[in-house]
Short mmCIF file of C-alpha atoms in Angstrom, two decimals:
data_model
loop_
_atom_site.label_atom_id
_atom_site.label_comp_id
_atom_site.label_asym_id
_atom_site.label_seq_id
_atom_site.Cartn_x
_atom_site.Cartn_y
_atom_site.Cartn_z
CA UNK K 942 -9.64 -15.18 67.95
CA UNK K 943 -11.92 -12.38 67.45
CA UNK K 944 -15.46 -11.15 66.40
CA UNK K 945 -15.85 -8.61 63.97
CA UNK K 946 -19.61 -8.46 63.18
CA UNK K 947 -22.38 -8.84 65.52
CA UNK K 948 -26.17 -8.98 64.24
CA UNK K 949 -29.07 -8.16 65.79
CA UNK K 950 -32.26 -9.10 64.46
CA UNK K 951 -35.51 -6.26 65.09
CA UNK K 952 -39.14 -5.83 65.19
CA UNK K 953 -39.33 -3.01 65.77
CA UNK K 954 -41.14 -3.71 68.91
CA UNK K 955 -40.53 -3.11 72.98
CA UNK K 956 -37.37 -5.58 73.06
CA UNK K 957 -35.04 -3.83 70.19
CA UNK K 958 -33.45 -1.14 72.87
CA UNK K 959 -32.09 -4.37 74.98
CA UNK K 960 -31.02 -6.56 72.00
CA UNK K 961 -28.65 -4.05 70.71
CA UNK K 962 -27.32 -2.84 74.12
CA UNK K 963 -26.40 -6.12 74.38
CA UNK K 964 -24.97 -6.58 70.80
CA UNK K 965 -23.09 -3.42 71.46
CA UNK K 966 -21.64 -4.65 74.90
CA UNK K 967 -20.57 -7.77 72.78
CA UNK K 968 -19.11 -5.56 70.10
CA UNK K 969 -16.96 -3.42 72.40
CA UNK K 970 -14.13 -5.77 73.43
CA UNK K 971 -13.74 -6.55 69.56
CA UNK K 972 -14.13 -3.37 68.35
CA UNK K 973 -16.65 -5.28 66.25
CA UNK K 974 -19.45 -3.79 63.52
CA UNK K 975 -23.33 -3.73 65.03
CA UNK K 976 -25.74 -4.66 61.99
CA UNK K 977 -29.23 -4.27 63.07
CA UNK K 978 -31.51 -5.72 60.90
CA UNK K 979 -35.20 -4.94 60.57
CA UNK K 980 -36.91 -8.35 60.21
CA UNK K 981 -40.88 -6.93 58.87
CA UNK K 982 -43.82 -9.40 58.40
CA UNK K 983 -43.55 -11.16 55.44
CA UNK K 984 -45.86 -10.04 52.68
CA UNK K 985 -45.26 -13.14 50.33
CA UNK K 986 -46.28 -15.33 53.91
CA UNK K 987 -49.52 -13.76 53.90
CA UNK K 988 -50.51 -13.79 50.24
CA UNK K 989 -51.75 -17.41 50.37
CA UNK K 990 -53.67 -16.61 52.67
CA UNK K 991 -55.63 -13.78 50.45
CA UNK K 992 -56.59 -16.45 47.71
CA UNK K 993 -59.97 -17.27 46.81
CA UNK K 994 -62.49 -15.62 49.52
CA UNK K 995 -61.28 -12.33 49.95
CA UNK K 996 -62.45 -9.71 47.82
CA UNK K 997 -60.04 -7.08 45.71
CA UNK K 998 -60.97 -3.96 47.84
CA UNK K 999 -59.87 -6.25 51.51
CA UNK K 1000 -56.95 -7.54 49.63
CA UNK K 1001 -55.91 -4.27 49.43
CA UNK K 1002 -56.64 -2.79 52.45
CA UNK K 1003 -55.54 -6.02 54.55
CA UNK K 1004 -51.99 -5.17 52.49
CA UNK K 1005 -51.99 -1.81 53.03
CA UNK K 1006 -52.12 -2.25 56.90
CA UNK K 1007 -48.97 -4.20 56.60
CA UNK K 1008 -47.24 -1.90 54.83
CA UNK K 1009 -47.80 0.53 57.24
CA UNK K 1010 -46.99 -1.40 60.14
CA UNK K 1011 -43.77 -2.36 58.43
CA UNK K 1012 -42.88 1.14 57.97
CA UNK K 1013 -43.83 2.14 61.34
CA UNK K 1014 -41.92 -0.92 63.18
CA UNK K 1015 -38.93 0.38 60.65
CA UNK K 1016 -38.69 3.96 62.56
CA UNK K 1017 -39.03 2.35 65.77
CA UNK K 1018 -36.13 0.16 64.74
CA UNK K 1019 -34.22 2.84 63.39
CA UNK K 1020 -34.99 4.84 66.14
CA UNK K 1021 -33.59 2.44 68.71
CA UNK K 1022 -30.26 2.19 66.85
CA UNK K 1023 -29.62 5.74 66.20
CA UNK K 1024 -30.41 6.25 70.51
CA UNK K 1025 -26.74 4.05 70.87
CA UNK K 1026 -23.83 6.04 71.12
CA UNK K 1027 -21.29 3.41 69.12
CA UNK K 1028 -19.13 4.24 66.51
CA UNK K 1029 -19.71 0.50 64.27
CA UNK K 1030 -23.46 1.03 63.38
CA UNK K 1031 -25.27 -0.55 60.47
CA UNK K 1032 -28.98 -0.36 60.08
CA UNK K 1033 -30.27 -2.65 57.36
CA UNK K 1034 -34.33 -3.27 56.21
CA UNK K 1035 -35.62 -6.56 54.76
CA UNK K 1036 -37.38 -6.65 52.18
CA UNK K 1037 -39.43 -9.99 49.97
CA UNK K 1038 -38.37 -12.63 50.68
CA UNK K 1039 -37.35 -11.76 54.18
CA UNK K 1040 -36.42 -14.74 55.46
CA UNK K 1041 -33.91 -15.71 52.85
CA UNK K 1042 -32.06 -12.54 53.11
CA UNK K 1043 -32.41 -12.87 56.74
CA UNK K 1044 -30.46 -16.13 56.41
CA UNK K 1045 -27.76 -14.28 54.32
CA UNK K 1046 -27.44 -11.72 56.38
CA UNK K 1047 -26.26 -14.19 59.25
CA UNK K 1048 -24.00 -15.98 57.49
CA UNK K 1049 -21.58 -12.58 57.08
CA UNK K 1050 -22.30 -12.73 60.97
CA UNK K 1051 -20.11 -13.75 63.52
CA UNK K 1052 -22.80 -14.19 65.96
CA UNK K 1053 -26.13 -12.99 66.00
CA UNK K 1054 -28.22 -11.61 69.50
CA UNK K 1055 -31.62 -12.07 70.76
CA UNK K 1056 -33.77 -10.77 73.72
CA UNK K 1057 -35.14 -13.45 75.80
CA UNK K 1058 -38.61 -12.95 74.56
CA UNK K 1059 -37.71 -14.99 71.00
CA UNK K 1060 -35.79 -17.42 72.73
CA UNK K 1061 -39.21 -18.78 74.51
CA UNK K 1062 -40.76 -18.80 71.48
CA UNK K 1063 -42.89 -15.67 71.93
CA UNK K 1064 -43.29 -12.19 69.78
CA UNK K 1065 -42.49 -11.42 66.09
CA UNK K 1066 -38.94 -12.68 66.24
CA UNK K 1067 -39.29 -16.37 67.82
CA UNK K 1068 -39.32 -17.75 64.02
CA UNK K 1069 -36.10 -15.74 63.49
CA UNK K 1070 -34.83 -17.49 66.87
CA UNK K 1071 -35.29 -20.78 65.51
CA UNK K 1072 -34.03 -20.00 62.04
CA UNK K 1073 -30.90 -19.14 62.95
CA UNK K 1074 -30.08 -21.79 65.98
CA UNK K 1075 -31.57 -24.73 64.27
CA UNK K 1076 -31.57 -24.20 60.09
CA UNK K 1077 -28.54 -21.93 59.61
CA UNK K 1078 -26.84 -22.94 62.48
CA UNK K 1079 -25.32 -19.78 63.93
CA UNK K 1080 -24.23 -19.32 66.89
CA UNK K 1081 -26.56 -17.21 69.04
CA UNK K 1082 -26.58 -14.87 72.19
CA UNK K 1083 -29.57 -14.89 74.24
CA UNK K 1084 -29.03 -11.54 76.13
CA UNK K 1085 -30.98 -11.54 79.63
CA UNK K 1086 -30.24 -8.86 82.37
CA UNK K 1087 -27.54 -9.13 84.09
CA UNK K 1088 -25.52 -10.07 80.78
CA UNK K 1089 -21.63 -8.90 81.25
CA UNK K 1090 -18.74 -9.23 79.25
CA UNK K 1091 -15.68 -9.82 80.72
CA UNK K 1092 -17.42 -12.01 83.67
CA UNK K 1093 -18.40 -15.38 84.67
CA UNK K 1094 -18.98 -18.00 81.90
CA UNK K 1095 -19.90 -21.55 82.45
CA UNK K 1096 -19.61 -23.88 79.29
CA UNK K 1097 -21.96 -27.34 79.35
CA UNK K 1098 -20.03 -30.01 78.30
CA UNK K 1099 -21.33 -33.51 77.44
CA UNK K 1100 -18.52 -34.61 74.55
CA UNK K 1101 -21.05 -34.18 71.82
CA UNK K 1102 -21.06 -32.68 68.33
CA UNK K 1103 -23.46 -29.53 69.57
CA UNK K 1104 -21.62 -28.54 72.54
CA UNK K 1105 -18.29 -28.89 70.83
CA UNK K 1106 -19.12 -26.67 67.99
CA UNK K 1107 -20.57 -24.15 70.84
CA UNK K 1108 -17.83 -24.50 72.84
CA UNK K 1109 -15.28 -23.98 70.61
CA UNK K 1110 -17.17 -20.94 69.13
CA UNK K 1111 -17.54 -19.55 72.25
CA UNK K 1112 -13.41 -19.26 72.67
CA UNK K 1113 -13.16 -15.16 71.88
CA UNK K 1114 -15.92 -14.64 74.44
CA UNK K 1115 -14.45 -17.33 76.82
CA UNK K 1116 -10.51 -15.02 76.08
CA UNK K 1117 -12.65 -12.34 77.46
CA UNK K 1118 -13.90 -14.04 80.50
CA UNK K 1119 -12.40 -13.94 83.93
CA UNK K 1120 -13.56 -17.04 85.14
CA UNK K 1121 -14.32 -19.84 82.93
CA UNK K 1122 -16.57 -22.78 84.67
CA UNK K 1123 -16.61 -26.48 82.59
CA UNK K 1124 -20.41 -28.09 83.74
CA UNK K 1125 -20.79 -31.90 83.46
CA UNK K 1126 -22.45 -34.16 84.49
CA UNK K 1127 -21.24 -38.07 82.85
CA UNK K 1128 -23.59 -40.34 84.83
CA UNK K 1129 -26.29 -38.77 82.97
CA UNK K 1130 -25.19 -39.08 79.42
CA UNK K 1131 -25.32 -42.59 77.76
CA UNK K 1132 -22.27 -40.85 75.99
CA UNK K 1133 -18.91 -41.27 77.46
CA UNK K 1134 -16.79 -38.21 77.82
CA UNK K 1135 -13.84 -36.57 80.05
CA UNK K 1136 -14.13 -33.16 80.84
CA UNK K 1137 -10.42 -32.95 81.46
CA UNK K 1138 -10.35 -33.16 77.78
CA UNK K 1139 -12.27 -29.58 77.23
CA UNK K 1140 -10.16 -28.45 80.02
CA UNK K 1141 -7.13 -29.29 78.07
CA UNK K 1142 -7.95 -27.87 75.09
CA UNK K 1143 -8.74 -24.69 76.42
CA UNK K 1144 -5.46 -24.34 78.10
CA UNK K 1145 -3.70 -25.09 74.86
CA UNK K 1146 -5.61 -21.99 73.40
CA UNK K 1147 -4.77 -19.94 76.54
CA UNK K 1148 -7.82 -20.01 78.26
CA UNK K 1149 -7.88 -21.24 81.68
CA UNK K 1150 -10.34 -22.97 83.36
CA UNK K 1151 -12.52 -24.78 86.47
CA UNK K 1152 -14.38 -28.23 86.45
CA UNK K 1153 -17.56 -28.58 87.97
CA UNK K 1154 -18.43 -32.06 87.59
CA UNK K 1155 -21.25 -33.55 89.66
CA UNK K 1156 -21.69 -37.38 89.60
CA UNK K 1157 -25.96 -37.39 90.33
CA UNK K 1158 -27.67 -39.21 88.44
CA UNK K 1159 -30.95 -38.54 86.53
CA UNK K 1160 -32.01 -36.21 83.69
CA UNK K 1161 -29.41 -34.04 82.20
CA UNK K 1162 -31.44 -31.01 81.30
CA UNK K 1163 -32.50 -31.19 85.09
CA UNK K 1164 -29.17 -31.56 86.37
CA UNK K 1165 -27.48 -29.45 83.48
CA UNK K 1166 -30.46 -26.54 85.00
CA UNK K 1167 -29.10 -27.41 88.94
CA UNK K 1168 -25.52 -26.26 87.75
CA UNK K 1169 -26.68 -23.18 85.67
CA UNK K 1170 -28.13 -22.17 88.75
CA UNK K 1171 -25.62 -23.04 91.05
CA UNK K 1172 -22.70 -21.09 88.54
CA UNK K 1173 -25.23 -17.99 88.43
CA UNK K 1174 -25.50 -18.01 91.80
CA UNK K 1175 -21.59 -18.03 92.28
CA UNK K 1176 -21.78 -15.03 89.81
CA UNK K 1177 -21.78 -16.79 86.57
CA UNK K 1178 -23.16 -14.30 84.03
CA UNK K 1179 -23.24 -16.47 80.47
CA UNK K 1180 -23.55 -20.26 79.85
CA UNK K 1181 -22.33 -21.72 76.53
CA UNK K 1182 -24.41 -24.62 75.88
CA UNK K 1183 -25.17 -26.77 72.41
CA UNK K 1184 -28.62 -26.47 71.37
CA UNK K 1185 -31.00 -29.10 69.70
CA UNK K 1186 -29.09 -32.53 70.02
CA UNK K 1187 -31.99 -33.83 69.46
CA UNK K 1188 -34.03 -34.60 66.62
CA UNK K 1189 -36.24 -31.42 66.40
CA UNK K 1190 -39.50 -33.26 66.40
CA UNK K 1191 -38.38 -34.66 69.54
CA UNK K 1192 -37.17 -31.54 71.23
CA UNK K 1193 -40.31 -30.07 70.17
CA UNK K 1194 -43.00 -32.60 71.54
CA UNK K 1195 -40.70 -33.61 74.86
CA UNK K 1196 -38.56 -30.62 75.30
CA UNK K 1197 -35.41 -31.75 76.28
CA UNK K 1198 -32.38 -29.74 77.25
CA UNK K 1199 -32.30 -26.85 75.09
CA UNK K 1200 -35.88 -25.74 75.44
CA UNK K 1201 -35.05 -26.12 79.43
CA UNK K 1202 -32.53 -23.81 79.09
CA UNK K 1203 -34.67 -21.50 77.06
CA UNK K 1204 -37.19 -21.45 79.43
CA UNK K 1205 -34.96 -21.01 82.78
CA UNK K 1206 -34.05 -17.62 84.24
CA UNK K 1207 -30.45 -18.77 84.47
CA UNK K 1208 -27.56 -16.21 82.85
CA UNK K 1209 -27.73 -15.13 79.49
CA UNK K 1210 -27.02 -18.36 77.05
CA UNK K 1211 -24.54 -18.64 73.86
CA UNK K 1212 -25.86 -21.47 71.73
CA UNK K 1213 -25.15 -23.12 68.60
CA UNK K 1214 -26.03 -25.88 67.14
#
């Protein structure tokens, strides 16, 4: 299996030169494409907002400020892409409706990478983060430092339909790997599972790996954290992981395992969902 084009969502802010280092590190093994894409404010978001109230001359001026700070978040953007010395560069601008073409833009994506800073829900990007994990369902790289190709990767594993999918699209990065880690924990899932299956079906794909199975008891994300932290500390430098098993509301008001993950300093994550 392979990758052949990696996206990278910008703001044109502080976090773009890390986001596409890392895209490009993820790009190199593949010999894969780079797409930055220059993800501006909305205009038609903010419109509503300039209904009845505001008078024609703020209208104007309130747009006018956008537009600039679009344009000037565009050279930064452009700036930081042009700095990378990789042959498979694309630099593409958004314009109305941004988040639709946002959304098409993924799909031609094979994965798509974000700083950590989105991930927690923080700067202009964290409604991109959440876009493409939970409503178009791509798989994602949250890059933190440390992030390595080639390394360490632990995959979570509880049997279910999220970590599958991430599991399985994790294989060309997990071909890559040199050590590949299975996490799971079975006496804290009301789901029954066998990690010897995962195991198996990596090895039938060529892909080798270890099982880390710990038989505590308690809350998953918790114990699913312990591990992350235990791998990393071995030297694990990426954990593949399903995101959102739960009903979104639910994640949202109790948290739950994703947003644990999101919120840990543990290795950089691949998620899908």
């Amino acid at each position: 299996m392979s990758w052949a084009r990696i996206m990278a969502p910008l703001s044109g802010g502080q976090g773009d030169p890390a986001a596409l280092a890392a895209a490009v590190m993820l790009a190199e093994p593949f010999g894969a494409e780079v797409a930055g894409v220059y993800t501006p404010a909305d205009v038609a978001d903010v419109m509503p907002w300039m209904g009845e109230g505001f008078l024609g001359g703020v209208q104007t001026t309130a747009l006018e400020s956008l537009k600039e700070a679009a344009q000037a978040g565009e050279k930064n953007a452009r700036r930081a892409l042009e700095s990378l010395s990789y042959a498979k560069l694309q630099f593409i601008t958004l314009s109305t409706p941004v988040w639709a073409r946002l959304s098409a833009e993924s799909r031609l994506s094979d994965i798509v990478v974000f700083g950590p800073e989105p991930a927690r829900g923080r700067g202009p990007l964290a409604e991109a983060f959440q876009q493409m994990v939970a409503d178009e369902q791509r798989p994602v790289l949250v890059a933190r430092g440390g992030l390595k190709i080639g390394g360490v990767a632990a995959v979570a594993w509880d049997g279910g339909k999220e970590a599958s999918r991430a599991a399985r699209l994790a294989l060309p990065l997990l071909e890559k790997a040199s050590r590949v880690v299975i996490l799971a924990a079975p006496k804290a899932s009301a789901r029954s599972f066998d990690p010897a299956r995962l195991q198996a079906y990596y090895a039938a794909r060529g892909v080798q790996s270890e099982l880390d199975v710990t038989r505590e008891t308690g809350d998953a994300a918790q114990l699913l954290l312990k591990a992350a932290q235990a791998a990393q500390a071995a030297g694990a430098d990426i954990l593949v992981s399903g995101a959102f098993g739960h009903p979104r509301l639910q994640e949202f008001i109790f948290g739950g395992t994703t947003r644990t993950l999101l919120n840990s300093d543990g290795p950089s994550l691949f998620l899908s969902h």
